[in-house]
Structures are given as structure tokens and as C-alpha cells.
Coordinates of C-alpha atoms in Angstrom, one line a residue:
M1 CA 6.9 -7.7 40.9
K2 CA 8.6 -11.1 41.7
A3 CA 11.7 -12.1 39.8
I4 CA 12.1 -15.4 38.0
E5 CA 14.3 -17.8 39.8
F6 CA 17.5 -19.0 38.2
E7 CA 19.4 -21.8 39.9
M8 CA 23.1 -21.3 40.7
S9 CA 25.7 -24.1 40.3
E10 CA 27.9 -25.0 43.3
D11 CA 31.0 -23.5 41.7
V12 CA 29.2 -20.2 41.2
K13 CA 28.3 -20.1 44.9
S14 CA 31.8 -21.0 46.0
N15 CA 33.3 -18.3 43.7
L16 CA 30.9 -15.6 44.9
V17 CA 31.8 -16.5 48.5
A18 CA 35.5 -16.1 47.5
F19 CA 34.7 -12.8 45.8
K20 CA 33.0 -11.5 48.9
A21 CA 36.0 -12.5 51.0
G22 CA 38.4 -10.8 48.5
D23 CA 40.2 -13.9 47.4
V24 CA 39.0 -13.5 43.8
N25 CA 38.5 -10.1 42.1
L26 CA 36.8 -11.1 38.8
V27 CA 34.0 -13.7 38.4
E28 CA 32.4 -14.2 35.0
L29 CA 29.1 -15.9 34.9
S30 CA 27.0 -17.4 32.0
L31 CA 23.7 -19.1 31.6
T32 CA 23.4 -22.8 30.5
P33 CA 20.7 -23.9 28.1
E34 CA 18.8 -25.3 31.2
E35 CA 18.8 -21.7 32.5
T36 CA 21.2 -22.3 35.3
V37 CA 23.8 -19.7 36.3
A38 CA 27.2 -21.3 35.6
L39 CA 30.8 -20.2 36.1
A40 CA 32.5 -19.1 32.9
S41 CA 35.8 -18.0 34.5
S42 CA 37.3 -16.7 37.7
H43 CA 40.5 -14.7 38.0
T44 CA 42.7 -13.1 40.6
L45 CA 44.3 -10.1 38.8
D46 CA 46.9 -7.6 39.8
E47 CA 46.4 -3.9 39.0
A48 CA 47.9 -4.3 35.5
G49 CA 45.5 -7.1 34.8
L50 CA 42.5 -5.0 35.9
Q51 CA 43.4 -2.5 33.3
A52 CA 42.7 -5.1 30.5
V53 CA 39.5 -6.8 31.8
G54 CA 37.7 -6.4 28.4
G55 CA 39.9 -9.0 26.8
L56 CA 39.0 -11.6 29.4
I57 CA 35.3 -11.5 28.8
S58 CA 33.4 -13.3 26.0
Q59 CA 32.7 -11.1 23.0
E60 CA 30.3 -13.5 21.4
E61 CA 27.8 -14.3 24.2
P62 CA 26.2 -12.2 27.0
R63 CA 27.9 -12.4 30.4
F64 CA 27.6 -11.2 33.9
V65 CA 30.8 -10.1 35.6
F66 CA 31.5 -9.3 39.2
L67 CA 34.6 -7.1 39.3
R68 CA 36.5 -5.7 42.4
Y69 CA 39.0 -3.0 41.8
Q70 CA 41.3 -2.7 44.9
K71 CA 43.4 0.4 45.1
S72 CA 46.8 0.1 46.8
T73 CA 47.5 1.9 50.0
E74 CA 50.3 4.0 48.3
Q75 CA 47.9 5.0 45.5
L76 CA 45.2 6.0 48.0
A77 CA 47.7 8.0 50.1
A78 CA 48.8 9.9 47.1
E79 CA 45.2 10.7 46.0
T80 CA 43.7 11.5 49.3
G81 CA 46.6 12.8 51.4
G82 CA 46.6 9.7 53.6
L83 CA 42.9 9.9 54.6
F84 CA 42.0 6.4 53.6
D85 CA 43.8 3.1 54.3
A86 CA 42.1 0.8 51.7
Q87 CA 39.3 1.2 49.2
S88 CA 37.7 -1.3 46.9
I89 CA 35.1 -0.5 44.2
V90 CA 32.8 -3.3 43.2
F91 CA 31.3 -3.4 39.7
F92 CA 28.5 -5.4 38.3
V93 CA 28.9 -5.7 34.6
Y94 CA 26.3 -6.9 32.2
S95 CA 27.9 -7.5 28.8
C96 CA 25.5 -8.2 25.9
P97 CA 27.0 -8.0 22.4
E98 CA 24.8 -6.7 19.7
N99 CA 25.3 -9.7 17.5
A100 CA 24.2 -12.2 20.3
N101 CA 21.2 -14.5 19.8
L102 CA 17.9 -12.7 20.5
R103 CA 16.8 -15.5 22.9
L104 CA 20.0 -15.2 24.8
K105 CA 19.6 -11.4 25.1
M106 CA 16.1 -11.8 26.5
T107 CA 17.1 -14.6 28.9
Y108 CA 20.1 -12.7 30.3
S109 CA 18.1 -9.6 30.6
T110 CA 15.6 -11.5 32.7
A111 CA 18.2 -13.2 34.8
K112 CA 20.0 -9.9 35.6
A113 CA 17.6 -8.7 38.3
T114 CA 17.5 -12.1 39.9
L115 CA 21.3 -12.4 40.0
I116 CA 21.7 -8.9 41.5
A117 CA 19.1 -9.6 44.2
S118 CA 20.5 -13.0 45.0
S119 CA 24.1 -11.8 45.2
T120 CA 23.0 -9.0 47.6
A121 CA 20.7 -11.1 49.7
D122 CA 22.4 -14.5 49.8
F123 CA 26.1 -13.5 49.6
G124 CA 26.1 -9.9 51.0
I125 CA 27.8 -8.4 47.9
S126 CA 26.9 -4.8 47.3
F127 CA 27.7 -3.0 44.1
D128 CA 29.2 0.5 43.8
N129 CA 28.6 0.7 40.1
M130 CA 26.4 -1.2 37.6
V131 CA 27.6 -1.1 34.0
E132 CA 26.1 -2.4 30.8
V133 CA 28.2 -2.7 27.7
T134 CA 27.7 -4.1 24.2
D135 CA 31.4 -4.3 23.3
T136 CA 33.7 -5.7 26.0
M137 CA 36.6 -3.6 24.6
E138 CA 34.7 -0.5 25.8
L139 CA 34.7 -1.9 29.3
D140 CA 38.3 -0.8 30.2
A141 CA 37.7 2.8 29.3
L142 CA 34.3 2.8 31.1
I143 CA 35.9 1.4 34.3
A144 CA 38.7 3.9 34.1
F145 CA 36.2 6.7 33.8
E146 CA 34.2 5.4 36.8
L147 CA 37.3 5.0 38.9
N148 CA 38.4 8.6 38.1
A149 CA 34.9 9.8 38.9
A150 CA 35.1 8.0 42.3
A151 CA 38.5 9.4 43.0
A152 CA 37.3 12.9 42.2
A153 CA 34.4 12.6 44.6
V154 CA 34.5 14.5 47.8
P155 CA 35.4 12.3 50.8
A156 CA 32.7 11.7 53.3
G157 CA 32.6 14.1 56.1
S158 CA 34.3 17.0 54.3
M159 CA 32.7 20.4 54.1
Q160 CA 31.5 21.7 50.8
H161 CA 29.7 25.0 50.1
A162 CA 26.3 24.4 48.7
A163 CA 25.3 26.7 45.9
T164 CA 21.6 26.3 46.7
D165 CA 21.6 29.0 49.5
S166 CA 20.2 31.8 47.2
K167 CA 16.6 32.1 46.1
P168 CA 15.7 31.6 42.5
K169 CA 15.1 34.8 40.5
R170 CA 11.6 36.0 40.0
P171 CA 10.1 34.9 36.7
G172 CA 9.7 37.4 33.9
R173 CA 12.5 39.7 35.1
G174 CA 15.5 38.1 33.4
R175 CA 14.8 38.8 29.7
G176 CA 15.6 42.4 28.9
G177 CA 14.3 44.0 32.0
R178 CA 11.7 46.1 30.1
R179 CA 8.1 46.2 31.1
P180 CA 5.4 47.2 28.7
K181 CA 4.2 50.7 29.2
K182 CA 0.6 51.5 30.0
F183 CA -1.5 52.5 27.0
V184 CA -2.5 56.1 27.1
A185 CA -5.1 57.4 24.6
D186 CA -4.6 60.6 22.7
S187 CA -6.9 63.4 23.7

């Protein structure tokens, strides 16, 4: 299935290049009435600012947000015992408030696939997590949850015992263990 093309403005293209390079860690995109992807805002935030991203995004209209969360070297050393030097987690956020115009909801939903494909193919941006929210205030808690899940993940290359080494139990033997007795007629 082919995606519908949505034209990107030049400031969107330059901000996505800056996002890929790490110069910007939050890019908020919107659609114009002519169905062109436009830049709504662009921010370079410190770690404290990344904890309150939900307040920066529009709560009235749908938005696409590219968000990079960069962990500090000290924080990674504490979490992983010095195994990693730098780690960034890239989020694609689709924010669509429930009270948004139905036409906008449908247009943004259609543009989502095109934007993801274009950002991957044209700009080389790959996403670690894709998130959809209806209330931007939920976003901070959701990102914190995803970051904690990523921190709890086992580092690549580490050994972990797989619990799938045993065979499954035979069907019919797990419930009570009784077998029906053979019917014997009275003589």
C-alpha cells in the first residue's frame, strides 16, 4: 500500500537534520490547511526540561513530536556499572486530543505513516519508541515509564537463562490427576 505524500517545508527539513545531528532534541510538527508539514516549535532542552515535555506541546490540535532523550555519562555509569558511554532514546510521539476536529484527526492519522517513512528514509532517523497520546500531560509519565523499561532491559551480549528449556506438560494430566476407571459389569 502506498502512502499519501505530504510536502515538508524547508524549516522542517533543516530542523530534522539538526535533530539527527543532535543539535535539537525536540521538534514539534503540525499540518497546514494546504496539508504541508510545518514546524510548530523546536527546542534544545536539558534533562530537567525533558521531564516536562507535555507542557510544551499543543493541547488543542494534533501534533507530531520527535523527541531525543540523552542520558548523561554519570547517570549511565551509575545504572550500568560503567558498561555504556552514551545512550540516547528517540521517541516519535503522535498527540491527538480527543476534542480535536474530526477532519484534523483523520488528516494527521493519514500523515503519520508518511512522516515516519520519510524521516527514516530521507533523514536517517530511527525511532526506539512510538507513542500515541490523547492528553499531552500523560506524555511525561509515559516517557518516564518507557525510560525505566529501557533501563531495566538486559544489556546486549549479556547471558540470561531462558526458561523455555523444559518441555510443556502433557495435556489432560494437570487437573486432579485422576483417570476414569474402566466400567466393569456386575455378574
